[in-house]
């Protein structure tokens, strides 16, 4: 993460140093720097020392106190010694070298004198100071290393300086670096560890923007160590570049490292990749995720925003996220014009599957277990932590729907059909489907209350609706999720696979407008 800083942009970095208490730069037992000899312009100094941490932040300051250079140096490299070249146009005078972070800091000084032509400087940060009212913090990563990774550091002081008085989300804008195929950003852990709603800050690169939520990092506790280093890595995973090629669409790899360990799950990082559809149907554009285990699966949240010309999705774990186009594979949808768009859209996102690779069986009734599986897959609901609720007696262990039905029971979405039985193979009725859907949406916070019983009277067969289902029918009808058939709800009629897909598409559009 090498940086050379312009006169104005340095003000943001200096704030981090100004906020440190007096005496913070005294040498400590955990970090030590060896004395540095005087050097001429264009010559190199050797940064050498010891640290108890895996690495140390090393900073070089000009005589006027502005930051000239910064890098994260591994412990082994620091012990051997890291050469740093003084630019040929560097000002003369006494320079200060600091290593460590916070209160764990050591310092050494040396003189820079007249010299020869020397080596060129590393990478210049654009001479731009972010406008506070704009809440944009421009950072310029250093020269890419041998693997194409360009690094930069963002401190909490830089975030606080940039944030406007209204406390809105700060956008950390990464200035593109020629030759870089990945960016590694060291970020402040504080806001990412705080519980609360909303997003701590946004990271913007030429390949993708990410919104990092508060509470993204585990809070320190008896079994969780204090997080003092957060490294976000964003990589252009399309080997031919981020632009579209004959066989590939844009792809980015996202990883998050806490201290020295990779985070296995993120929670909910909002992401958007610039993309302009070219003849593709918007609803069939989605995103796939390939994990560190090599397995690829659709990302349910992946959808195309035509107004913004970007693909949006939620990144929940490390790996490669790629834009994909999945035309509807089913050949048995003739006569189902009203359902084909919903079936195609949900199949592209992995929410619904066919009975075979080429058939969906739209007219076939959907079973209770299959509908719960669709519902839980779409809403990504999980069992409460430490839940000890036992499963239904008639749900076979190891069945493809066991986990989904068990989670629905643990969350109170279903109590079964009595006698601790669920009847997974029974065809689901329309009022059963409505009740399960309403409970799940209320639990997920998507629908929060019934608007009143008067809405039910819109259906001519209201008297046939079972008492247990009336509130759910009212809620979904008022939300436009169910509209009935020629004024009839037909509550006790079995639901077809096509009808289930249409309802699931409406729910999807409610979650991801």
Short mmCIF file of C-alpha atoms in Angstrom, two decimals, residues 48-490:
data_model
loop_
_atom_site.label_atom_id
_atom_site.label_comp_id
_atom_site.label_asym_id
_atom_site.label_seq_id
_atom_site.Cartn_x
_atom_site.Cartn_y
_atom_site.Cartn_z
CA UNK A 48 14.45 -2.18 9.81
CA UNK A 49 12.98 -3.12 13.15
CA UNK A 50 10.94 -5.60 15.17
CA UNK A 51 7.24 -6.03 15.91
CA UNK A 52 5.22 -8.58 17.86
CA UNK A 53 2.32 -8.22 15.41
CA UNK A 54 2.13 -10.02 12.03
CA UNK A 55 2.79 -6.67 10.30
CA UNK A 56 3.28 -2.98 11.00
CA UNK A 57 2.08 0.23 9.36
CA UNK A 58 5.18 2.23 8.38
CA UNK A 59 4.88 5.94 7.54
CA UNK A 60 7.44 8.48 6.33
CA UNK A 61 6.82 12.19 6.98
CA UNK A 62 8.39 15.20 5.29
CA UNK A 63 10.06 17.96 7.37
CA UNK A 64 6.77 19.95 7.35
CA UNK A 65 4.89 16.98 8.83
CA UNK A 66 3.04 15.89 5.69
CA UNK A 67 2.92 12.23 4.72
CA UNK A 68 5.30 11.18 1.94
CA UNK A 69 5.02 7.40 1.97
CA UNK A 70 3.10 4.62 3.71
CA UNK A 71 3.14 0.83 3.56
CA UNK A 72 2.03 -2.22 5.53
CA UNK A 73 5.22 -4.21 6.14
CA UNK A 74 5.17 -7.84 7.25
CA UNK A 75 7.12 -8.76 10.39
CA UNK A 76 9.64 -10.90 8.49
CA UNK A 77 10.28 -8.12 5.95
CA UNK A 78 10.69 -5.54 8.71
CA UNK A 79 13.28 -7.74 10.44
CA UNK A 80 15.32 -8.09 7.23
CA UNK A 81 14.91 -4.47 6.25
CA UNK A 82 12.73 -2.72 3.65
CA UNK A 83 14.44 -0.26 1.28
CA UNK A 84 12.61 3.01 0.65
CA UNK A 85 13.80 5.42 -2.02
CA UNK A 86 13.77 9.16 -1.31
CA UNK A 87 12.36 10.96 -4.39
CA UNK A 88 14.80 13.08 -6.34
CA UNK A 89 12.61 16.17 -5.77
CA UNK A 90 12.10 15.59 -2.05
CA UNK A 91 12.49 18.69 0.16
CA UNK A 92 15.64 18.93 2.24
CA UNK A 93 15.51 18.63 6.00
CA UNK A 94 14.77 16.20 8.84
CA UNK A 95 12.32 13.39 8.06
CA UNK A 96 10.43 11.24 10.57
CA UNK A 97 9.82 7.51 10.16
CA UNK A 98 7.10 5.90 12.25
CA UNK A 99 6.07 2.23 12.61
CA UNK A 100 3.10 0.64 14.38
CA UNK A 101 -0.45 1.84 15.01
CA UNK A 102 -2.33 3.73 17.71
CA UNK A 103 -0.38 3.67 20.99
CA UNK A 104 1.93 0.91 19.70
CA UNK A 105 4.28 3.17 17.74
CA UNK A 106 8.04 3.74 17.40
CA UNK A 107 9.87 6.57 15.61
CA UNK A 108 13.24 7.42 14.05
CA UNK A 109 14.49 10.58 12.33
CA UNK A 110 17.11 11.29 9.66
CA UNK A 111 18.28 14.09 7.37
CA UNK A 112 17.75 14.31 3.62
CA UNK A 113 20.51 16.22 1.85
CA UNK A 114 21.35 17.23 -1.74
CA UNK A 115 21.85 14.29 -4.11
CA UNK A 116 21.68 13.04 -7.70
CA UNK A 117 18.80 12.30 -10.02
CA UNK A 118 17.72 9.24 -8.02
CA UNK A 119 14.66 7.08 -8.64
CA UNK A 120 11.18 8.29 -9.59
CA UNK A 121 8.55 8.58 -6.86
CA UNK A 122 6.14 5.69 -6.26
CA UNK A 123 2.53 6.71 -6.99
CA UNK A 124 1.11 10.19 -6.57
CA UNK A 125 -2.27 10.73 -4.92
CA UNK A 126 -4.35 13.18 -6.95
CA UNK A 127 -4.12 16.66 -5.43
CA UNK A 128 -7.78 16.62 -4.43
CA UNK A 129 -9.31 17.04 -1.00
CA UNK A 130 -12.81 15.51 -0.68
CA UNK A 131 -15.64 17.95 -0.27
CA UNK A 132 -17.22 17.29 3.15
CA UNK A 133 -20.72 18.09 1.91
CA UNK A 134 -20.35 15.45 -0.80
CA UNK A 135 -19.35 12.72 1.69
CA UNK A 136 -16.80 11.40 -0.81
CA UNK A 137 -13.36 10.30 0.29
CA UNK A 138 -10.99 9.74 -2.64
CA UNK A 139 -8.14 7.34 -1.92
CA UNK A 140 -5.31 6.45 -4.27
CA UNK A 141 -3.82 2.98 -3.76
CA UNK A 142 -0.14 2.39 -4.33
CA UNK A 143 1.66 0.75 -7.21
CA UNK A 144 0.43 -2.84 -7.84
CA UNK A 145 2.59 -5.64 -6.50
CA UNK A 146 3.70 -8.65 -8.56
CA UNK A 147 0.25 -10.23 -8.27
CA UNK A 148 -1.53 -7.04 -9.40
CA UNK A 149 -2.80 -6.03 -5.93
CA UNK A 150 -2.84 -2.30 -5.19
CA UNK A 151 -3.24 -1.33 -1.51
CA UNK A 152 -4.54 1.66 0.45
CA UNK A 153 -5.46 2.48 4.02
CA UNK A 154 -8.54 4.33 5.28
CA UNK A 155 -8.60 5.47 8.92
CA UNK A 156 -11.57 6.38 11.09
CA UNK A 157 -10.23 9.93 11.25
CA UNK A 158 -10.42 10.15 7.46
CA UNK A 159 -14.03 8.91 7.58
CA UNK A 160 -14.98 11.38 10.32
CA UNK A 161 -13.34 14.28 8.47
CA UNK A 162 -15.25 13.50 5.29
CA UNK A 163 -18.65 12.79 6.80
CA UNK A 164 -21.00 15.77 6.69
CA UNK A 165 -23.01 16.96 9.66
CA UNK A 166 -26.06 14.92 8.63
CA UNK A 167 -24.08 11.73 9.29
CA UNK A 168 -24.79 10.20 5.89
CA UNK A 169 -22.90 7.24 4.44
CA UNK A 170 -19.36 8.12 3.33
CA UNK A 171 -18.34 6.91 -0.13
CA UNK A 172 -14.74 5.72 -0.24
CA UNK A 173 -13.87 6.25 -3.90
CA UNK A 174 -10.85 4.25 -5.06
CA UNK A 175 -8.90 6.12 -7.70
CA UNK A 176 -8.18 3.64 -10.54
CA UNK A 177 -4.59 2.42 -10.71
CA UNK A 178 -3.10 1.39 -14.04
CA UNK A 179 -2.10 -2.27 -14.04
CA UNK A 180 -4.06 -3.16 -10.91
CA UNK A 181 -6.28 -6.25 -11.02
CA UNK A 182 -7.29 -6.01 -7.36
CA UNK A 183 -7.54 -3.48 -4.54
CA UNK A 184 -6.92 -4.22 -0.89
CA UNK A 185 -8.31 -1.60 1.46
CA UNK A 186 -7.47 -1.57 5.16
CA UNK A 187 -10.62 -0.18 6.81
CA UNK A 188 -11.49 1.03 10.33
CA UNK A 189 -13.20 -1.72 12.33
CA UNK A 190 -15.18 0.51 14.69
CA UNK A 191 -18.34 1.26 12.71
CA UNK A 192 -18.38 -2.17 11.09
CA UNK A 193 -18.49 -3.76 14.57
CA UNK A 194 -21.19 -1.47 15.97
CA UNK A 195 -24.69 -2.82 16.25
CA UNK A 196 -27.35 -0.78 14.52
CA UNK A 197 -29.28 -0.20 11.34
CA UNK A 198 -27.95 1.17 8.08
CA UNK A 199 -24.57 1.15 6.43
CA UNK A 200 -21.23 2.27 7.79
CA UNK A 201 -19.77 3.32 4.45
CA UNK A 202 -19.70 2.65 0.71
CA UNK A 203 -16.65 1.51 -1.27
CA UNK A 204 -16.59 2.48 -4.96
CA UNK A 205 -14.19 1.05 -7.56
CA UNK A 206 -14.32 0.95 -11.35
CA UNK A 207 -15.53 -2.67 -11.14
CA UNK A 208 -18.12 -2.64 -8.36
CA UNK A 209 -19.49 -0.60 -5.47
CA UNK A 210 -20.21 -2.14 -2.09
CA UNK A 211 -22.21 -0.89 0.88
CA UNK A 212 -20.84 -2.30 4.14
CA UNK A 213 -23.43 -2.52 6.93
CA UNK A 214 -22.99 -1.77 10.59
CA UNK A 215 -22.64 -4.98 12.58
CA UNK A 216 -20.84 -6.65 9.69
CA UNK A 217 -17.99 -7.74 11.99
CA UNK A 218 -18.43 -9.91 15.09
CA UNK A 219 -18.31 -7.91 18.30
CA UNK A 220 -15.43 -8.74 20.67
CA UNK A 221 -16.33 -11.12 23.48
CA UNK A 222 -15.05 -14.06 25.55
CA UNK A 223 -14.59 -16.21 22.43
CA UNK A 224 -14.07 -13.43 19.84
CA UNK A 225 -10.83 -11.49 19.68
CA UNK A 226 -10.68 -7.74 19.22
CA UNK A 227 -10.55 -6.87 15.52
CA UNK A 228 -7.79 -4.34 14.89
CA UNK A 229 -7.29 -4.88 11.18
CA UNK A 230 -9.98 -5.20 8.52
CA UNK A 231 -8.86 -5.77 4.94
CA UNK A 232 -11.38 -5.70 2.09
CA UNK A 233 -10.13 -7.16 -1.20
CA UNK A 234 -11.96 -6.50 -4.46
CA UNK A 235 -10.64 -8.24 -7.55
CA UNK A 236 -11.51 -8.04 -11.24
CA UNK A 237 -12.25 -11.74 -11.72
CA UNK A 238 -12.80 -11.51 -15.49
CA UNK A 239 -9.39 -12.46 -16.84
CA UNK A 240 -10.03 -10.53 -20.05
CA UNK A 241 -11.09 -7.37 -18.25
CA UNK A 242 -14.32 -6.05 -16.84
CA UNK A 243 -15.85 -5.38 -20.27
CA UNK A 244 -18.05 -7.98 -21.91
CA UNK A 245 -16.39 -10.70 -23.98
CA UNK A 246 -17.79 -13.39 -26.26
CA UNK A 247 -18.19 -15.90 -23.42
CA UNK A 248 -17.97 -13.88 -20.23
CA UNK A 249 -19.74 -11.03 -18.52
CA UNK A 250 -18.27 -8.95 -15.69
CA UNK A 251 -17.14 -10.82 -12.59
CA UNK A 252 -15.68 -9.60 -9.30
CA UNK A 253 -14.14 -11.48 -6.39
CA UNK A 254 -14.85 -10.19 -2.89
CA UNK A 255 -13.00 -11.16 0.31
CA UNK A 256 -12.87 -9.77 3.83
CA UNK A 257 -10.06 -10.48 6.27
CA UNK A 258 -10.22 -9.84 10.01
CA UNK A 259 -6.77 -9.61 11.56
CA UNK A 260 -5.17 -12.60 9.78
CA UNK A 261 -8.25 -14.74 9.15
CA UNK A 262 -10.64 -14.75 6.20
CA UNK A 263 -14.26 -14.05 7.12
CA UNK A 264 -16.42 -16.97 5.95
CA UNK A 265 -19.72 -15.07 5.85
CA UNK A 266 -20.40 -11.35 5.41
CA UNK A 267 -24.00 -10.87 6.43
CA UNK A 268 -25.53 -8.56 3.82
CA UNK A 269 -23.15 -6.45 1.72
CA UNK A 270 -25.06 -4.64 -1.01
CA UNK A 271 -23.20 -4.72 -4.33
CA UNK A 272 -23.65 -3.29 -7.82
CA UNK A 273 -21.62 -4.00 -10.95
CA UNK A 274 -21.81 -1.60 -13.93
CA UNK A 275 -23.40 -3.39 -16.88
CA UNK A 276 -25.41 -2.39 -19.94
CA UNK A 277 -27.76 -5.06 -21.27
CA UNK A 278 -27.40 -5.64 -25.00
CA UNK A 279 -30.43 -7.46 -26.34
CA UNK A 280 -30.86 -9.55 -23.18
CA UNK A 281 -34.15 -9.69 -21.32
CA UNK A 282 -33.70 -7.88 -18.03
CA UNK A 283 -35.54 -10.51 -15.98
CA UNK A 284 -33.20 -13.28 -17.19
CA UNK A 285 -30.04 -11.45 -16.16
CA UNK A 286 -28.80 -12.52 -12.75
CA UNK A 287 -25.66 -13.24 -10.73
CA UNK A 288 -23.90 -16.48 -9.84
CA UNK A 289 -21.56 -17.10 -6.93
CA UNK A 290 -18.58 -19.43 -6.95
CA UNK A 291 -17.32 -20.12 -3.46
CA UNK A 292 -13.88 -21.06 -2.23
CA UNK A 293 -14.96 -24.71 -2.47
CA UNK A 294 -15.46 -24.30 -6.23
CA UNK A 295 -19.24 -24.75 -6.09
CA UNK A 296 -21.35 -22.37 -8.20
CA UNK A 297 -24.93 -21.42 -7.42
CA UNK A 298 -27.37 -18.66 -8.38
CA UNK A 299 -27.63 -15.55 -6.21
CA UNK A 300 -31.33 -15.07 -5.49
CA UNK A 301 -30.96 -11.31 -5.03
CA UNK A 302 -29.18 -10.76 -8.36
CA UNK A 303 -31.23 -8.51 -10.65
CA UNK A 304 -30.70 -5.90 -13.37
CA UNK A 305 -31.43 -2.21 -12.79
CA UNK A 306 -32.08 -0.87 -16.29
CA UNK A 307 -32.34 2.76 -15.12
CA UNK A 308 -28.89 2.66 -13.54
CA UNK A 309 -27.32 0.19 -16.04
CA UNK A 310 -26.01 -2.05 -13.28
CA UNK A 311 -26.47 -5.51 -11.79
CA UNK A 312 -27.39 -5.45 -8.10
CA UNK A 313 -27.06 -8.25 -5.60
CA UNK A 314 -26.30 -9.07 -1.97
CA UNK A 315 -22.87 -10.58 -1.25
CA UNK A 316 -23.07 -12.84 1.78
CA UNK A 317 -19.83 -14.81 1.56
CA UNK A 318 -16.41 -14.63 -0.10
CA UNK A 319 -15.94 -15.77 -3.67
CA UNK A 320 -16.50 -14.74 -7.26
CA UNK A 321 -19.73 -13.04 -8.32
CA UNK A 322 -20.40 -13.14 -12.06
CA UNK A 323 -23.17 -11.68 -14.19
CA UNK A 324 -24.94 -14.46 -16.08
CA UNK A 325 -27.82 -14.70 -18.55
CA UNK A 326 -30.17 -17.66 -18.16
CA UNK A 327 -32.87 -18.03 -20.85
CA UNK A 328 -35.91 -20.04 -19.77
CA UNK A 329 -35.06 -23.72 -20.39
CA UNK A 330 -38.59 -25.16 -20.14
CA UNK A 331 -40.42 -26.27 -23.28
CA UNK A 332 -43.83 -26.95 -21.70
CA UNK A 333 -44.98 -23.37 -21.01
CA UNK A 334 -47.15 -22.94 -24.12
CA UNK A 335 -50.55 -21.71 -22.99
CA UNK A 336 -49.08 -20.16 -19.83
CA UNK A 337 -48.28 -16.70 -21.12
CA UNK A 338 -49.48 -15.27 -17.80
CA UNK A 339 -46.98 -17.37 -15.83
CA UNK A 340 -43.99 -17.81 -18.18
CA UNK A 341 -42.25 -14.52 -17.21
CA UNK A 342 -42.47 -15.40 -13.51
CA UNK A 343 -41.25 -18.95 -14.04
CA UNK A 344 -38.35 -17.81 -16.22
CA UNK A 345 -37.29 -15.05 -13.82
CA UNK A 346 -37.36 -17.28 -10.74
CA UNK A 347 -35.66 -20.18 -12.51
CA UNK A 348 -32.82 -17.86 -13.53
CA UNK A 349 -32.32 -16.95 -9.86
CA UNK A 350 -32.52 -20.52 -8.62
CA UNK A 351 -35.78 -20.03 -6.72
CA UNK A 352 -37.82 -22.55 -8.73
CA UNK A 353 -36.69 -25.70 -10.53
CA UNK A 354 -38.32 -27.83 -13.17
CA UNK A 355 -39.37 -31.44 -12.81
CA UNK A 356 -36.64 -32.06 -15.38
CA UNK A 357 -34.15 -29.96 -17.32
CA UNK A 358 -36.72 -29.22 -20.03
CA UNK A 359 -40.06 -29.41 -18.18
CA UNK A 360 -41.62 -27.30 -15.46
CA UNK A 361 -45.06 -28.99 -15.26
CA UNK A 362 -46.94 -25.70 -14.75
CA UNK A 363 -50.37 -27.29 -14.33
CA UNK A 364 -49.29 -29.81 -11.70
CA UNK A 365 -50.34 -29.06 -8.10
CA UNK A 366 -47.50 -27.99 -5.83
CA UNK A 367 -46.91 -29.95 -2.64
CA UNK A 368 -46.79 -28.39 0.81
CA UNK A 369 -43.11 -29.23 1.29
CA UNK A 370 -42.17 -27.82 -2.11
CA UNK A 371 -43.95 -24.54 -1.46
CA UNK A 372 -42.28 -24.07 1.92
CA UNK A 373 -38.94 -24.79 0.24
CA UNK A 374 -39.58 -22.03 -2.35
CA UNK A 375 -40.66 -19.59 0.34
CA UNK A 376 -37.66 -20.18 2.59
CA UNK A 377 -35.25 -20.08 -0.36
CA UNK A 378 -36.62 -16.76 -1.58
CA UNK A 379 -36.61 -15.09 1.84
CA UNK A 380 -33.33 -16.70 2.97
CA UNK A 381 -34.77 -17.30 6.45
CA UNK A 382 -32.73 -19.29 8.95
CA UNK A 383 -33.50 -21.10 12.21
CA UNK A 384 -32.93 -19.10 15.39
CA UNK A 385 -29.47 -19.58 16.90
CA UNK A 386 -29.49 -22.48 19.35
CA UNK A 387 -32.97 -23.58 18.29
CA UNK A 388 -33.84 -27.01 19.71
CA UNK A 389 -37.22 -27.43 17.98
CA UNK A 390 -37.63 -30.99 16.76
CA UNK A 391 -38.86 -31.72 13.25
CA UNK A 392 -42.18 -33.16 12.15
CA UNK A 393 -42.58 -36.91 12.45
CA UNK A 394 -43.47 -37.34 8.77
CA UNK A 395 -40.57 -35.29 7.37
CA UNK A 396 -37.92 -37.81 6.40
CA UNK A 397 -34.37 -37.10 7.63
CA UNK A 398 -32.15 -36.22 4.68
CA UNK A 399 -35.04 -35.25 2.39
CA UNK A 400 -34.43 -32.25 0.13
CA UNK A 401 -37.01 -30.21 2.03
CA UNK A 402 -36.10 -31.26 5.60
CA UNK A 403 -34.10 -28.14 6.43
CA UNK A 404 -36.63 -25.71 4.97
CA UNK A 405 -39.61 -27.29 6.74
CA UNK A 406 -37.66 -27.56 10.00
CA UNK A 407 -36.70 -23.88 9.81
CA UNK A 408 -40.31 -22.87 9.08
CA UNK A 409 -41.41 -24.80 12.18
CA UNK A 410 -38.68 -23.29 14.36
CA UNK A 411 -39.66 -19.78 13.26
CA UNK A 412 -43.37 -20.36 13.84
CA UNK A 413 -44.31 -20.07 10.18
CA UNK A 414 -46.03 -23.47 10.31
CA UNK A 415 -47.32 -25.64 13.13
CA UNK A 416 -48.12 -28.51 10.82
CA UNK A 417 -51.42 -30.31 10.46
CA UNK A 418 -51.74 -31.67 13.99
CA UNK A 419 -50.12 -34.58 15.80
CA UNK A 420 -46.63 -33.21 14.95
CA UNK A 421 -47.26 -34.04 11.31
CA UNK A 422 -46.69 -31.74 8.33
CA UNK A 423 -48.10 -33.79 5.44
CA UNK A 424 -45.23 -32.78 3.10
CA UNK A 425 -46.60 -34.61 0.04
CA UNK A 426 -50.11 -33.20 0.33
CA UNK A 427 -51.11 -30.68 -2.32
CA UNK A 428 -51.23 -27.18 -0.84
CA UNK A 429 -54.45 -25.14 -1.00
CA UNK A 430 -54.59 -21.48 -1.89
CA UNK A 431 -55.49 -20.40 1.64
CA UNK A 432 -52.70 -22.56 3.11
CA UNK A 433 -50.25 -20.96 0.69
CA UNK A 434 -51.53 -17.50 1.62
CA UNK A 435 -51.20 -18.17 5.35
CA UNK A 436 -47.63 -19.50 5.11
CA UNK A 437 -46.62 -16.57 2.90
CA UNK A 438 -48.13 -13.91 5.18
CA UNK A 439 -46.47 -15.35 8.29
CA UNK A 440 -43.10 -15.51 6.57
CA UNK A 441 -43.34 -11.95 5.22
CA UNK A 442 -44.33 -10.57 8.63
CA UNK A 443 -41.48 -12.45 10.27
CA UNK A 444 -39.03 -11.04 7.70
CA UNK A 445 -40.31 -7.52 8.33
CA UNK A 446 -41.54 -7.11 4.75
CA UNK A 447 -45.23 -6.87 5.72
CA UNK A 448 -45.94 -5.72 9.24
CA UNK A 449 -49.67 -5.58 9.95
CA UNK A 450 -53.12 -6.32 8.60
CA UNK A 451 -54.81 -3.26 7.02
CA UNK A 452 -58.31 -4.31 8.18
CA UNK A 453 -60.90 -6.98 7.49
CA UNK A 454 -62.82 -4.98 4.90
CA UNK A 455 -60.43 -6.00 2.15
CA UNK A 456 -61.54 -9.64 2.34
CA UNK A 457 -65.01 -8.68 1.12
CA UNK A 458 -63.49 -8.06 -2.31
CA UNK A 459 -63.70 -11.83 -2.87
CA UNK A 460 -67.13 -13.18 -3.65
CA UNK A 461 -66.39 -16.45 -1.87
CA UNK A 462 -65.27 -14.87 1.39
CA UNK A 463 -67.48 -17.22 3.42
CA UNK A 464 -65.39 -20.18 2.25
CA UNK A 465 -62.17 -18.75 3.73
CA UNK A 466 -61.21 -20.63 6.90
CA UNK A 467 -60.99 -18.50 10.07
CA UNK A 468 -57.24 -19.20 10.45
CA UNK A 469 -56.57 -17.78 6.96
CA UNK A 470 -58.70 -14.60 6.95
CA UNK A 471 -56.09 -12.25 8.39
CA UNK A 472 -53.44 -13.55 5.97
CA UNK A 473 -55.78 -13.22 2.99
CA UNK A 474 -56.57 -9.65 4.03
CA UNK A 475 -52.89 -8.75 4.34
CA UNK A 476 -51.81 -10.23 0.99
CA UNK A 477 -54.82 -8.89 -0.90
CA UNK A 478 -54.23 -5.36 0.41
CA UNK A 479 -50.58 -5.66 -0.63
CA UNK A 480 -51.53 -6.72 -4.17
CA UNK A 481 -49.86 -10.12 -3.80
CA UNK A 482 -53.09 -12.05 -4.43
CA UNK A 483 -55.84 -10.85 -6.77
CA UNK A 484 -58.09 -13.87 -7.13
CA UNK A 485 -59.69 -15.31 -10.26
CA UNK A 486 -62.74 -13.43 -11.59
CA UNK A 487 -63.49 -12.14 -8.10
CA UNK A 488 -63.05 -15.56 -6.51
CA UNK A 489 -60.25 -16.62 -4.17
CA UNK A 490 -61.09 -20.34 -4.31
#
